[in-house]
Coordinates of C-alpha atoms in Angstrom, one line a residue:
X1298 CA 28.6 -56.2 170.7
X1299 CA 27.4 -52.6 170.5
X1300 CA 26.3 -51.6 166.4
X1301 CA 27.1 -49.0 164.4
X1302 CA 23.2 -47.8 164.9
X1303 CA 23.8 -47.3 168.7
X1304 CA 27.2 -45.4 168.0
X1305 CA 25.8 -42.7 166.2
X1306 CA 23.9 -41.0 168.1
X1307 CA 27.0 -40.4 170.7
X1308 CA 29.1 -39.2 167.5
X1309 CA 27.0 -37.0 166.3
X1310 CA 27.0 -35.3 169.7
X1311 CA 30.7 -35.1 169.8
X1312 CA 31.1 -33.6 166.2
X1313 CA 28.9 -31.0 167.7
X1314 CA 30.5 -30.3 170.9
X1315 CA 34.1 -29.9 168.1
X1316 CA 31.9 -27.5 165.3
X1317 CA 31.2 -25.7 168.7
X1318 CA 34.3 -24.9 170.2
X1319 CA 36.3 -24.2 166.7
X1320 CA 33.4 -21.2 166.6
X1321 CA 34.1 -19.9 169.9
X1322 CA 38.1 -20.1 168.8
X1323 CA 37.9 -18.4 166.0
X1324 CA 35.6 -15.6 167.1
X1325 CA 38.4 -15.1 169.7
X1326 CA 40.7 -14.8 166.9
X1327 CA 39.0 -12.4 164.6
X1328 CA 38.0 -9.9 168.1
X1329 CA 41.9 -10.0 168.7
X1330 CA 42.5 -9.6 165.1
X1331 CA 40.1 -6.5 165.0
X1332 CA 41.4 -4.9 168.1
X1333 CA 44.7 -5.4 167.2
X1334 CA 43.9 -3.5 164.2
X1335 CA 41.6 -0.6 165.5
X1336 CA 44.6 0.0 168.4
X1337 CA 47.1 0.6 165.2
X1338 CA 44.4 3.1 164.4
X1339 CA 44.1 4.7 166.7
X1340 CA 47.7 5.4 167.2
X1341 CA 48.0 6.6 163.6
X1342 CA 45.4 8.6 164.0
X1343 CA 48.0 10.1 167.4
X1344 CA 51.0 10.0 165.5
X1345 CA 49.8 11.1 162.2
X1346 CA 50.2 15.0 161.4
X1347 CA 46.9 16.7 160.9
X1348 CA 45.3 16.7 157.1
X1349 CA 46.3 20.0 155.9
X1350 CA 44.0 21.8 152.5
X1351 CA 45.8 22.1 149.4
X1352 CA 46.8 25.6 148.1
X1353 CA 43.8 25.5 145.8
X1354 CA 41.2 24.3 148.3
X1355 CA 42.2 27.2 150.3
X1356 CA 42.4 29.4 147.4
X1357 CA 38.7 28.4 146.9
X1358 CA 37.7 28.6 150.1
X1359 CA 38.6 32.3 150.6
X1360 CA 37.3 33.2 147.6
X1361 CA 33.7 31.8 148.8
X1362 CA 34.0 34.7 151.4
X1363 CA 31.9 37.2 151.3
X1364 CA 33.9 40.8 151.1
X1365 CA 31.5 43.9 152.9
X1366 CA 33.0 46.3 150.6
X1367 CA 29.9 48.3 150.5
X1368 CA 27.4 48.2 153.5
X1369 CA 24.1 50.3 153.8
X1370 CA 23.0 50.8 157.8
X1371 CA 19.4 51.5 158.4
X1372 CA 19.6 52.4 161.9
X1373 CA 16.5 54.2 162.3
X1374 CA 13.2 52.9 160.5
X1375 CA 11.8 56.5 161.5
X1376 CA 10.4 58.7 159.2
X1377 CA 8.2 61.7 158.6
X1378 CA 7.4 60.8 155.4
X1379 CA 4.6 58.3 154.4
X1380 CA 5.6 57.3 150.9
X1381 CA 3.2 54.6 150.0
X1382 CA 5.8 52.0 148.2
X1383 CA 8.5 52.0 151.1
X1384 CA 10.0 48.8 151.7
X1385 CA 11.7 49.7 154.7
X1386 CA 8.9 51.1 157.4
X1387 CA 8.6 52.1 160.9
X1388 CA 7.9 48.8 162.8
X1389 CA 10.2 49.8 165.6
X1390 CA 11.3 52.5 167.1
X1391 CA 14.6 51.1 167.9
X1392 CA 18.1 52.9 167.9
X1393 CA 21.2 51.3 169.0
X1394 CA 23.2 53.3 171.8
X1395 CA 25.9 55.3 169.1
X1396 CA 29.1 53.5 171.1
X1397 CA 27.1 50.0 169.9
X1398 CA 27.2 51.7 166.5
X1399 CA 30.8 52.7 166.3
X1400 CA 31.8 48.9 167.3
X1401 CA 29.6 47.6 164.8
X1402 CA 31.1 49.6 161.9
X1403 CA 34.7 49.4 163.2
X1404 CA 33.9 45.5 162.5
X1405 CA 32.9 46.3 159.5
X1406 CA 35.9 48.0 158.5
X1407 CA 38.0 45.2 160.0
X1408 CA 36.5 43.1 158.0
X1409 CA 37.2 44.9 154.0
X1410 CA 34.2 47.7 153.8
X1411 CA 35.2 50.0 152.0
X1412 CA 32.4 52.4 151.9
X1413 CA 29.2 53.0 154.4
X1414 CA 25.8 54.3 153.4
X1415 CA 23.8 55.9 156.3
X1416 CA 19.7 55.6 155.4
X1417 CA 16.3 54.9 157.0
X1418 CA 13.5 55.6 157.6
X1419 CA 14.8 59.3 157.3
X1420 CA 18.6 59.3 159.1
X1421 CA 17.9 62.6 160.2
X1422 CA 15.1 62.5 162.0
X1423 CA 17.4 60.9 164.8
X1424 CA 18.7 63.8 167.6
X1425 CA 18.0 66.4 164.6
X1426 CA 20.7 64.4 162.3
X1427 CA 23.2 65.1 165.4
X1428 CA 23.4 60.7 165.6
X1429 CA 24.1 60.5 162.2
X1430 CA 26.9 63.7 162.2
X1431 CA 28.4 61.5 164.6
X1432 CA 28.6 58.2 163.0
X1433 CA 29.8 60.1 159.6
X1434 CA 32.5 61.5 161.3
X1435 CA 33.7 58.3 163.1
X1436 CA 33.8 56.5 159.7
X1437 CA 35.3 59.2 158.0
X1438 CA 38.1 60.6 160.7
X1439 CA 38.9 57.3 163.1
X1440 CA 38.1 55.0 160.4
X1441 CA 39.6 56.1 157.3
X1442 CA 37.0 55.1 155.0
X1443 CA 37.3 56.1 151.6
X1444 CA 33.8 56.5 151.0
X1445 CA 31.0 57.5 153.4
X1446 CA 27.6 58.2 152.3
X1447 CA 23.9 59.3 153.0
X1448 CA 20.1 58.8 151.6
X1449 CA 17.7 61.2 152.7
X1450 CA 14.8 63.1 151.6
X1451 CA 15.8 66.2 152.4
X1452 CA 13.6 67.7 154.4
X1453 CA 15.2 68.0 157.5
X1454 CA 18.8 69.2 156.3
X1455 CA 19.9 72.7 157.9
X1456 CA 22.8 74.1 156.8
X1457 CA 24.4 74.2 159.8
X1458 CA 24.4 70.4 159.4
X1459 CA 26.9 70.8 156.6
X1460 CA 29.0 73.0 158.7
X1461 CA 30.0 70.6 161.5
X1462 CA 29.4 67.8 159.5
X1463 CA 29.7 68.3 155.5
X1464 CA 34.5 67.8 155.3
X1465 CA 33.3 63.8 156.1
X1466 CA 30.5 63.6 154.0
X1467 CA 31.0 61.9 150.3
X1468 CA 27.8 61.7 148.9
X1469 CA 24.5 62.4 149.5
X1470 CA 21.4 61.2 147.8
X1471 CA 18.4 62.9 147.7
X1472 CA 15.1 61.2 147.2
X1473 CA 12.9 62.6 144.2
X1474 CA 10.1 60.8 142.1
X1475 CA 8.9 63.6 140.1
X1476 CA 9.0 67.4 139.6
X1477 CA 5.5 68.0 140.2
X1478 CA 4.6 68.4 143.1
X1479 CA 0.9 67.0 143.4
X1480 CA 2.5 64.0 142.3
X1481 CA 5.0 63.8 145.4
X1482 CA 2.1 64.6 147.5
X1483 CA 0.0 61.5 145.8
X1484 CA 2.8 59.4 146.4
X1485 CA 3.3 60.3 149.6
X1486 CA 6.5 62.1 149.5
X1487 CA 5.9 65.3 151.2
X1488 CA 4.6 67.1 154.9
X1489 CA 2.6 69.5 155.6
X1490 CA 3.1 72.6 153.7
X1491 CA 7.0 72.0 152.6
X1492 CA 7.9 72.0 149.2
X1493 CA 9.8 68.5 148.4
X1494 CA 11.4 70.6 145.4
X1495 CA 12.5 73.4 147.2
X1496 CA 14.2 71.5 149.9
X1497 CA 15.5 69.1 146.9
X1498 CA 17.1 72.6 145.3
X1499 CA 18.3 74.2 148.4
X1500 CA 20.2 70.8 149.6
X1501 CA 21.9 70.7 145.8
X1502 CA 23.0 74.2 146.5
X1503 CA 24.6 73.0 150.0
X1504 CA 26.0 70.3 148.4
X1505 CA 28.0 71.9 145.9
X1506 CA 29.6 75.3 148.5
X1507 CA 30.3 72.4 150.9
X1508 CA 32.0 70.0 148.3
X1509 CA 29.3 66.9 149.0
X1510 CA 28.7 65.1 145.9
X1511 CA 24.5 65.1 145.1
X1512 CA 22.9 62.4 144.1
X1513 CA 19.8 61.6 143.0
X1514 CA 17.8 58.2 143.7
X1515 CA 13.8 58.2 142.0
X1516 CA 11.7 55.1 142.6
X1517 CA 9.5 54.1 139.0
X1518 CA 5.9 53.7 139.6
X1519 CA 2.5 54.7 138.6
X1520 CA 2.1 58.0 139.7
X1521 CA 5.4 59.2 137.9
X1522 CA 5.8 56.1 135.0
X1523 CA 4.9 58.6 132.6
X1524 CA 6.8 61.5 133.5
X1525 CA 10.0 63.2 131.8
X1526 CA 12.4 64.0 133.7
X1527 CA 15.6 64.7 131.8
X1528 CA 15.4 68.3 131.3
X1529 CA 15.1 68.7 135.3
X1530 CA 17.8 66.1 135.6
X1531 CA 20.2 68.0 133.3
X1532 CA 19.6 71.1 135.7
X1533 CA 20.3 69.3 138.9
X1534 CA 23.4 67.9 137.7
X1535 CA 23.9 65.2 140.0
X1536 CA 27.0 62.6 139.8
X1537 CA 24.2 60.0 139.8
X1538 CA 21.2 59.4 139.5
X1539 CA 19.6 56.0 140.6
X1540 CA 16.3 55.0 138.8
X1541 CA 14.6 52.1 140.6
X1542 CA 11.7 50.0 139.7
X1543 CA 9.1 49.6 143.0
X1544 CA 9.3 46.7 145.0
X1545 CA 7.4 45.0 146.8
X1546 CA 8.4 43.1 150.4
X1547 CA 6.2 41.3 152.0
X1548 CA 5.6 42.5 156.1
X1549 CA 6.8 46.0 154.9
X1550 CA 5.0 47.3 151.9
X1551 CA 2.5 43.7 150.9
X1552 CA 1.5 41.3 153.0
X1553 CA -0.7 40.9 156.3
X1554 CA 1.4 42.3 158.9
X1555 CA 2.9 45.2 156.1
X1556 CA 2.1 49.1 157.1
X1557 CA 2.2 50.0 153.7
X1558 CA -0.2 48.5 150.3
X1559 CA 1.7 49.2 147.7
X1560 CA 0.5 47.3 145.2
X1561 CA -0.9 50.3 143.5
X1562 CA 2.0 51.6 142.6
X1563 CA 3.8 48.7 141.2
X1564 CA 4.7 48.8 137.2
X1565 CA 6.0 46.1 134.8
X1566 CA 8.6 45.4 133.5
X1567 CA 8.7 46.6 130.1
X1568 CA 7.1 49.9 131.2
X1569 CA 10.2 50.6 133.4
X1570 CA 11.7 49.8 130.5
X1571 CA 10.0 52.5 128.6
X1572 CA 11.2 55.0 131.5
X1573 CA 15.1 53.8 130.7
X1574 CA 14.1 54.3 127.2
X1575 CA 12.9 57.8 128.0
X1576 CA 16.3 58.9 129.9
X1577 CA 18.8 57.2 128.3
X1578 CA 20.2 60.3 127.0
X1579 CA 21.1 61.0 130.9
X1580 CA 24.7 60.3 131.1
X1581 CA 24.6 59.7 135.0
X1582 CA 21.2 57.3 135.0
X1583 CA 22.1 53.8 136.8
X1584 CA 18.8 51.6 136.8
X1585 CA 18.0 49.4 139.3
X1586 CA 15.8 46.6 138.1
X1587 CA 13.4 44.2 141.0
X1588 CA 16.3 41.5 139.7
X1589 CA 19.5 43.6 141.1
X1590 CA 17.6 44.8 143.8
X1591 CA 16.9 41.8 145.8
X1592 CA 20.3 40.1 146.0
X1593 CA 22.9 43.1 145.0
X1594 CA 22.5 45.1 148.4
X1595 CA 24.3 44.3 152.0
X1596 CA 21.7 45.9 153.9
X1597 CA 21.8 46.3 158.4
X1598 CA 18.8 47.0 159.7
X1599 CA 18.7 49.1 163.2
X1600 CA 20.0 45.9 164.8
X1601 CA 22.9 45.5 162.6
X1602 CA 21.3 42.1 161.3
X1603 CA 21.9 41.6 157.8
X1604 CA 18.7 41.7 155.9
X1605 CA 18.0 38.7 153.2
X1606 CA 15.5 39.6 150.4
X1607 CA 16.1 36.9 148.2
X1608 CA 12.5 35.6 149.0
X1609 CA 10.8 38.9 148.5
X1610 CA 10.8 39.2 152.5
X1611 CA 13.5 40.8 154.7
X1612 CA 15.1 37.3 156.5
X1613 CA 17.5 38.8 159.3
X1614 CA 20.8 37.3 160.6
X1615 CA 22.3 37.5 163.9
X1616 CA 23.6 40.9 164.6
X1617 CA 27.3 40.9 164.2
X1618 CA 27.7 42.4 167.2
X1619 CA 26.8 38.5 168.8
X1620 CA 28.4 36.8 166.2
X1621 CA 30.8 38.9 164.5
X1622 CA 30.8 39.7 160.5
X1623 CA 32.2 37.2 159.1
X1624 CA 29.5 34.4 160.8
X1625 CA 26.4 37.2 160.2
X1626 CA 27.6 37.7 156.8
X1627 CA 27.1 34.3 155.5
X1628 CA 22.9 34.9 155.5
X1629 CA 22.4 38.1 154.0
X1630 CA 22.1 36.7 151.0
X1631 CA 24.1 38.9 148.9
X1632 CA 25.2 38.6 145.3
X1633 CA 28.7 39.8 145.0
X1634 CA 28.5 39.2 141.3
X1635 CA 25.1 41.0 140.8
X1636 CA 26.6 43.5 143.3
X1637 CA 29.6 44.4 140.3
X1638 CA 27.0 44.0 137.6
X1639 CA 24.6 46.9 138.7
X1640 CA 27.5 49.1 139.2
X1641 CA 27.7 48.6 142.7
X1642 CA 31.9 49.5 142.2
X1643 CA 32.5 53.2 140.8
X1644 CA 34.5 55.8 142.3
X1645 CA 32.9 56.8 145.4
X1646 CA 35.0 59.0 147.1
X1647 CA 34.9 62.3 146.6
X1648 CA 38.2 62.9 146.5
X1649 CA 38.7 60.9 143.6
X1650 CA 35.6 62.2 141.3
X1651 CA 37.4 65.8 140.8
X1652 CA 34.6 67.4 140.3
X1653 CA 34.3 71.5 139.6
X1654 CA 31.9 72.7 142.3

């Protein structure tokens, strides 16, 4: 007679054999169960029509793009000045070929800019301004743009400049710290034996018998902190007259690899201040703080790369001629709010300013 102590041993053996093949049935069930399930899935997914974004998430999105209403295009960091605060020196000689230029800026305008400012370095140093005649001319005649513009120093202008060149030409602004002329010399606003003054006074006098609104743009610093200017101002006349406070970027006027040390000439705060103070009777005065400066400006350098200067360094882009505008556009680091609160919008064409030359 076999016990009940020699059965359970085989038992036991059995119910494990059972507890084993009930797992491996319903693991079958729950992988069929699963595929089943990831194949309906993946059908939808077929089928389904593509998610589409709301009307306001597109709304939003569009108005997160950034507009290039107003563009300023360094293409030449040439100069033959040696003004000891500039934040935008001659650490190449680069120039793109003019038909590179012209597709650049015909991007631009395809994509909303509105007005172009031509600077340096000194723009006509270039081909004797010849370059730059060129480019105004495109943007003006093929291009339609209401508003095209230069900042110079002067000292190269000829009249005959104006002549082939001046119908296309909105503004131009004339660089002028002071009206003494040691001081333009200590700042480093001057060569040779030329008169900054004189050339600043003949180019006003061009300006107006050619119809090319003048403009005025004085950087604040040590040398000229001091100084009144408003009676001089008053004389000159210009439609504006752009007062900044010096800047400092570092690997162009600070730093290790800079050509410039401008430290000397940088001023506080409140004593730029004290220079607003000073001029505020000057109706055409538009100050230009460090704060507005660094993010209010869409600035190409000579590569057409957007410059970033949020970080008080110049961070380029890709040029949009690789990756177009919109793409390049998106690390320039531009304030399009501190862009409007500076005065960056006014009427810039000088067809609409109806002025009395």
């Amino acid at each position: 007679m076999i016990t009940s102590s020699q059965l359970w041993p085989t038992f036991a053996a059995m119910l494990m054999k059972i507890r084993s093949i009930i797992s491996t049935l319903w693991v079958s069930v729950l992988t069929l169960v699963s595929g089943s399930r990831a194949q309906k899935t993946l059908v939808a997914s077929r089928t389904s029509p593509p998610k589409t974004h709301s009307k306001e998430q597109k709304e939003i999105s569009d108005s997160q793009l950034t507009t290039p209403s107003s563009v300023n295009y360094h293409f030449t960091r040439q100069c033959n000045y040696k003004c000891g605060f500039c934040f935008h020196t001659a650490k190449t000689s680069f120039v793109l070929p003019i038909d590179d230029a012209k597709r650049g800026l015909r991007r631009l305008k395809e994509a909303g800019m509105e007005k172009i400012n031509f600077s340096g370095g000194e723009p006509f140093v270039h081909q004797r301004g010849d370059f730059l005649g060129l480019l105004v001319k495109y943007c003006k005649e093929e291009l339609k743009l209401p508003s095209v513009s230069i900042v110079s120093n002067g000292s190269l202008i000829k009249e005959t400049w104006f002549q082939k060149y001046g119908d296309c030409l909105d503004i131009l602004a004339i660089s002028c710290d002071s009206f003494n002329e040691e001081t333009n010399k200590a700042i480093g606003r001057s060569q040779g034996r030329k008169s900054h003054l004189d050339n600043l006074h003949k180019v006003r006098n061009w300006c107006r018998e050619y119809k090319v609104a003048f403009k005025i743009n004085s950087v604040v610093n040590t040398f000229n902190v001091e100084e009144d200017m408003r009676e001089r101002i008053s004389v000159l006349n210009p439609v504006r007259w752009k007062v900044f406070q010096c800047l400092l970027i570092e690997g162009e006027n600070v730093g290790e690899n800079s050509l410039r040390e401008a430290e000397k000439f940088v001023i506080s705060d409140q004593q730029f201040q004290d220079f607003l103070d000073r001029h505020k009777s000057i109706k055409c005065l538009v100050p230009e703080s460090n704060q507005k400066m660094k993010d209010s400006y869409l600035i190409l350098d000579e590569y057409m790369r957007f410059l970033d200067c949020r970080e008080g360094r110049k961070d380029p882009s890709k040029s949009i001629l690789d990756v177009g505008v919109e793409e390049a556009i998106k690390f320039s680091g531009f304030d399009e709010k501190m862009f409007r609160i500076r005065g960056g919008k006014y009427v810039w064409s000088k067809a609409d300013m109806k002025l009395d030359w």
